[in-house]
Amino acid sequence: MKRTKQQLQVIFQNFAERECRGKSPLYYQLAQAVAQEPYLLELAKHARARQPAPNLFFGAVHYLLLLDSSQRLAQHYPSICKEVSKEIPLALFLDFCKKKEAEIIHLLRDRIVQTNAINRTAYLMPIASSIFEDSSDLNLIDIGCSSGLNLNFDQYQYHYKGHGIIGEGNVRISTDILEGTLPPFSAIVNVNQKIGIDQNPLDLEIAENANWLKALIWPDLLERFERMEAAIRLAKTSSLSLLKASQISDFREVIDSIPQAEPLLVYHTHVLYQFSKTERLAFRALIDEIGVKRDLLYLAVEGFSIFDEILPLPKGVQIVASQYHGGIKTVRHFGQTDGHATWIRWK
Ligand SMILES: C[S@@+](CC[C@H](N)C(=O)[O-])C[C@H]1O[C@@H](n2cnc3c(N)ncnc32)[C@H](O)[C@@H]1O
């Protein structure tokens, strides 16, 4: 069901206060302004139901500016002009939205928020490298992969502030270790197959998809924007297999395609909250069933409530691995992080 203007007003105000404050001064100011602007709220009503309207709406405008940087409004987007900007003037924003109304409505109806947060590899890489240290050629299956950029975690360079740099390459991952130490390993694991599954995989060979991914990044988070551009360039030369699928039976088929004797990591990051409880339980039951027949590591990084049925965990995003070896399952809580892995507390 479409949201009302009044509901959207509250949604934009909450977005400003809860998500942007202290992180994105530009969207903080803009979201507050949009919440008071009837025409823009009316326009945002076209966002698909169950999608976060502010992310989708601001993403649509950012997308159109990335396509045409000659627009005056683009000069207020650091992602485009590469300069610091103090504010996005509402009058200019409003003007642009009126001019591009039809294109914005089309994007709001057509697209979904599918941010691929590459910094999340800050925990994927060390856990995989530590557990599979003695194996060669690890196979990866990323459930809910978006554009599959996290499958390239073996190709990135990791800056663990105060704890050194690991790896090479132009994609710079950076995080704070607030507690504990990295799981031990001597080298980044070698990866064989990289398979991503998504209900709507974003093929980066299609320029619009790459632009949409960039557009979802908040324009004043320049480091994140540049990381995304570098990761997209690398993905175009990598061998990622992205599959369109969303059912438990599809997941089973893909997992079964990996020979039993080969090492396998199945993971998802920030995906299971989009499953119904029934789907979530069925997915876990599938992994347990497969784990009786073959060895694998299943890594889940999700908000704490997603783990309610298996482990009582404190609030926040939790990193939980289930290792299946010789038919025996061992669950390990690796630690806690934030949504974009800007910090990690290792257990
Ligand atoms: C918030 S994004 C996270 C993307 C990626 N895992 C990351 O951490 O950057 C969630 C992704 O899960 C996908 N997704 C949600 N439900 C799904 C399902 N039942 N089957 C496959 N993909 C699904 C969405 O399409 C979206 O790309």
PDB file of N, CA and C and ligand atoms in Angstrom, residues 112 114-117 120 142-146 150 197-200 245-246 251 269-271 273-275, ligand 1:
ATOM      1  N   ILE A 112      15.007  -0.912  -6.548  1.00  0.00           N
ATOM      2  CA  ILE A 112      14.912  -1.177  -5.113  1.00  0.00           C
ATOM      3  C   ILE A 112      16.243  -0.802  -4.458  1.00  0.00           C
ATOM      4  N   GLN A 114      19.369  -1.623  -2.908  1.00  0.00           N
ATOM      5  CA  GLN A 114      20.184  -2.854  -2.914  1.00  0.00           C
ATOM      6  C   GLN A 114      21.651  -2.533  -2.682  1.00  0.00           C
ATOM      7  N   THR A 115      21.885  -1.669  -1.719  1.00  0.00           N
ATOM      8  CA  THR A 115      23.264  -1.246  -1.458  1.00  0.00           C
ATOM      9  C   THR A 115      24.184  -2.456  -1.296  1.00  0.00           C
ATOM     10  N   ASN A 116      25.280  -2.475  -1.986  1.00  0.00           N
ATOM     11  CA  ASN A 116      26.298  -3.508  -1.775  1.00  0.00           C
ATOM     12  C   ASN A 116      27.406  -2.843  -0.953  1.00  0.00           C
ATOM     13  N   ALA A 117      27.490  -3.214   0.320  1.00  0.00           N
ATOM     14  CA  ALA A 117      28.429  -2.532   1.225  1.00  0.00           C
ATOM     15  C   ALA A 117      29.743  -3.309   1.254  1.00  0.00           C
ATOM     16  N   ARG A 120      32.015  -4.529   4.235  1.00  0.00           N
ATOM     17  CA  ARG A 120      31.678  -5.730   5.028  1.00  0.00           C
ATOM     18  C   ARG A 120      32.685  -6.860   4.796  1.00  0.00           C
ATOM     19  N   ASP A 142      27.445 -16.428  -2.062  1.00  0.00           N
ATOM     20  CA  ASP A 142      26.960 -15.243  -1.357  1.00  0.00           C
ATOM     21  C   ASP A 142      25.448 -15.139  -1.605  1.00  0.00           C
ATOM     22  N   ILE A 143      24.668 -15.384  -0.551  1.00  0.00           N
ATOM     23  CA  ILE A 143      23.196 -15.333  -0.684  1.00  0.00           C
ATOM     24  C   ILE A 143      22.747 -13.879  -0.480  1.00  0.00           C
ATOM     25  N   GLY A 144      22.013 -13.331  -1.447  1.00  0.00           N
ATOM     26  CA  GLY A 144      21.597 -11.917  -1.357  1.00  0.00           C
ATOM     27  C   GLY A 144      22.773 -11.024  -1.670  1.00  0.00           C
ATOM     28  N   CYS A 145      23.420 -11.321  -2.797  1.00  0.00           N
ATOM     29  CA  CYS A 145      24.734 -10.725  -3.109  1.00  0.00           C
ATOM     30  C   CYS A 145      24.645  -9.325  -3.707  1.00  0.00           C
ATOM     31  N   SER A 146      23.463  -8.860  -4.088  1.00  0.00           N
ATOM     32  CA  SER A 146      23.309  -7.579  -4.803  1.00  0.00           C
ATOM     33  C   SER A 146      24.121  -7.640  -6.104  1.00  0.00           C
ATOM     34  N   ASN A 150      31.162  -8.296  -2.895  1.00  0.00           N
ATOM     35  CA  ASN A 150      31.845  -8.847  -1.728  1.00  0.00           C
ATOM     36  C   ASN A 150      32.501 -10.201  -2.011  1.00  0.00           C
ATOM     37  N   ILE A 197      23.981 -15.187  -5.368  1.00  0.00           N
ATOM     38  CA  ILE A 197      22.562 -15.417  -5.663  1.00  0.00           C
ATOM     39  C   ILE A 197      21.780 -14.205  -5.166  1.00  0.00           C
ATOM     40  N   ASP A 198      20.884 -13.723  -5.978  1.00  0.00           N
ATOM     41  CA  ASP A 198      20.026 -12.624  -5.523  1.00  0.00           C
ATOM     42  C   ASP A 198      18.686 -12.703  -6.246  1.00  0.00           C
ATOM     43  N   GLN A 199      17.649 -12.179  -5.588  1.00  0.00           N
ATOM     44  CA  GLN A 199      16.341 -12.116  -6.256  1.00  0.00           C
ATOM     45  C   GLN A 199      16.402 -11.146  -7.438  1.00  0.00           C
ATOM     46  N   ASN A 200      17.374 -10.227  -7.352  1.00  0.00           N
ATOM     47  CA  ASN A 200      17.534  -9.266  -8.432  1.00  0.00           C
ATOM     48  C   ASN A 200      19.021  -8.913  -8.563  1.00  0.00           C
ATOM     49  N   ALA A 245      17.770 -15.872  -8.240  1.00  0.00           N
ATOM     50  CA  ALA A 245      17.008 -16.917  -7.555  1.00  0.00           C
ATOM     51  C   ALA A 245      16.608 -16.409  -6.178  1.00  0.00           C
ATOM     52  N   SER A 246      15.520 -16.961  -5.643  1.00  0.00           N
ATOM     53  CA  SER A 246      15.084 -16.479  -4.328  1.00  0.00           C
ATOM     54  C   SER A 246      14.419 -17.569  -3.486  1.00  0.00           C
ATOM     55  N   PHE A 251      18.397 -22.344  -3.755  1.00  0.00           N
ATOM     56  CA  PHE A 251      19.630 -22.295  -2.959  1.00  0.00           C
ATOM     57  C   PHE A 251      20.216 -23.705  -2.849  1.00  0.00           C
ATOM     58  N   THR A 269      25.125 -11.393   4.297  1.00  0.00           N
ATOM     59  CA  THR A 269      25.312 -10.221   5.143  1.00  0.00           C
ATOM     60  C   THR A 269      24.127  -9.290   4.911  1.00  0.00           C
ATOM     61  N   HIS A 270      23.407  -9.016   5.980  1.00  0.00           N
ATOM     62  CA  HIS A 270      22.264  -8.085   5.936  1.00  0.00           C
ATOM     63  C   HIS A 270      21.227  -8.500   4.885  1.00  0.00           C
ATOM     64  N   VAL A 271      20.807  -9.732   4.951  1.00  0.00           N
ATOM     65  CA  VAL A 271      19.843 -10.256   3.981  1.00  0.00           C
ATOM     66  C   VAL A 271      18.642 -10.906   4.680  1.00  0.00           C
ATOM     67  N   TYR A 273      16.927 -10.391   7.187  1.00  0.00           N
ATOM     68  CA  TYR A 273      15.820  -9.560   7.692  1.00  0.00           C
ATOM     69  C   TYR A 273      14.781  -9.337   6.588  1.00  0.00           C
ATOM     70  N   GLN A 274      15.151  -9.603   5.350  1.00  0.00           N
ATOM     71  CA  GLN A 274      14.191  -9.467   4.247  1.00  0.00           C
ATOM     72  C   GLN A 274      13.428 -10.772   3.992  1.00  0.00           C
ATOM     73  N   PHE A 275      13.784 -11.838   4.702  1.00  0.00           N
ATOM     74  CA  PHE A 275      13.055 -13.103   4.599  1.00  0.00           C
ATOM     75  C   PHE A 275      11.922 -13.093   5.635  1.00  0.00           C
TER      76      PHE A 275
HETATM   77  C1  LIG B   1      20.611  -5.036   2.037  1.00  0.00           C
HETATM   78  S1  LIG B   1      21.077  -5.893   0.587  1.00  0.00           S
HETATM   79  C2  LIG B   1      22.643  -6.574   1.103  1.00  0.00           C
HETATM   80  C3  LIG B   1      23.527  -6.896  -0.060  1.00  0.00           C
HETATM   81  C4  LIG B   1      24.843  -7.559   0.294  1.00  0.00           C
HETATM   82  N1  LIG B   1      24.637  -8.810   0.956  1.00  0.00           N
HETATM   83  C5  LIG B   1      25.731  -6.660   1.123  1.00  0.00           C
HETATM   84  O1  LIG B   1      25.920  -6.944   2.308  1.00  0.00           O
HETATM   85  O2  LIG B   1      26.267  -5.683   0.597  1.00  0.00           O
HETATM   86  C6  LIG B   1      20.004  -7.312   0.633  1.00  0.00           C
HETATM   87  C7  LIG B   1      20.029  -8.125  -0.654  1.00  0.00           C
HETATM   88  O3  LIG B   1      19.312  -9.333  -0.407  1.00  0.00           O
HETATM   89  C8  LIG B   1      18.556  -9.648  -1.573  1.00  0.00           C
HETATM   90  N2  LIG B   1      17.459 -10.568  -1.179  1.00  0.00           N
HETATM   91  C9  LIG B   1      16.458 -10.336  -0.311  1.00  0.00           C
HETATM   92  N3  LIG B   1      15.649 -11.428  -0.214  1.00  0.00           N
HETATM   93  C10 LIG B   1      16.150 -12.361  -1.044  1.00  0.00           C
HETATM   94  C11 LIG B   1      15.780 -13.697  -1.394  1.00  0.00           C
HETATM   95  N4  LIG B   1      14.710 -14.300  -0.864  1.00  0.00           N
HETATM   96  N5  LIG B   1      16.533 -14.359  -2.283  1.00  0.00           N
HETATM   97  C12 LIG B   1      17.614 -13.777  -2.844  1.00  0.00           C
HETATM   98  N6  LIG B   1      18.017 -12.517  -2.556  1.00  0.00           N
HETATM   99  C13 LIG B   1      17.302 -11.817  -1.663  1.00  0.00           C
HETATM  100  C14 LIG B   1      18.095  -8.282  -2.056  1.00  0.00           C
HETATM  101  O4  LIG B   1      17.690  -8.311  -3.420  1.00  0.00           O
HETATM  102  C15 LIG B   1      19.352  -7.428  -1.826  1.00  0.00           C
HETATM  103  O5  LIG B   1      20.201  -7.415  -2.940  1.00  0.00           O
END
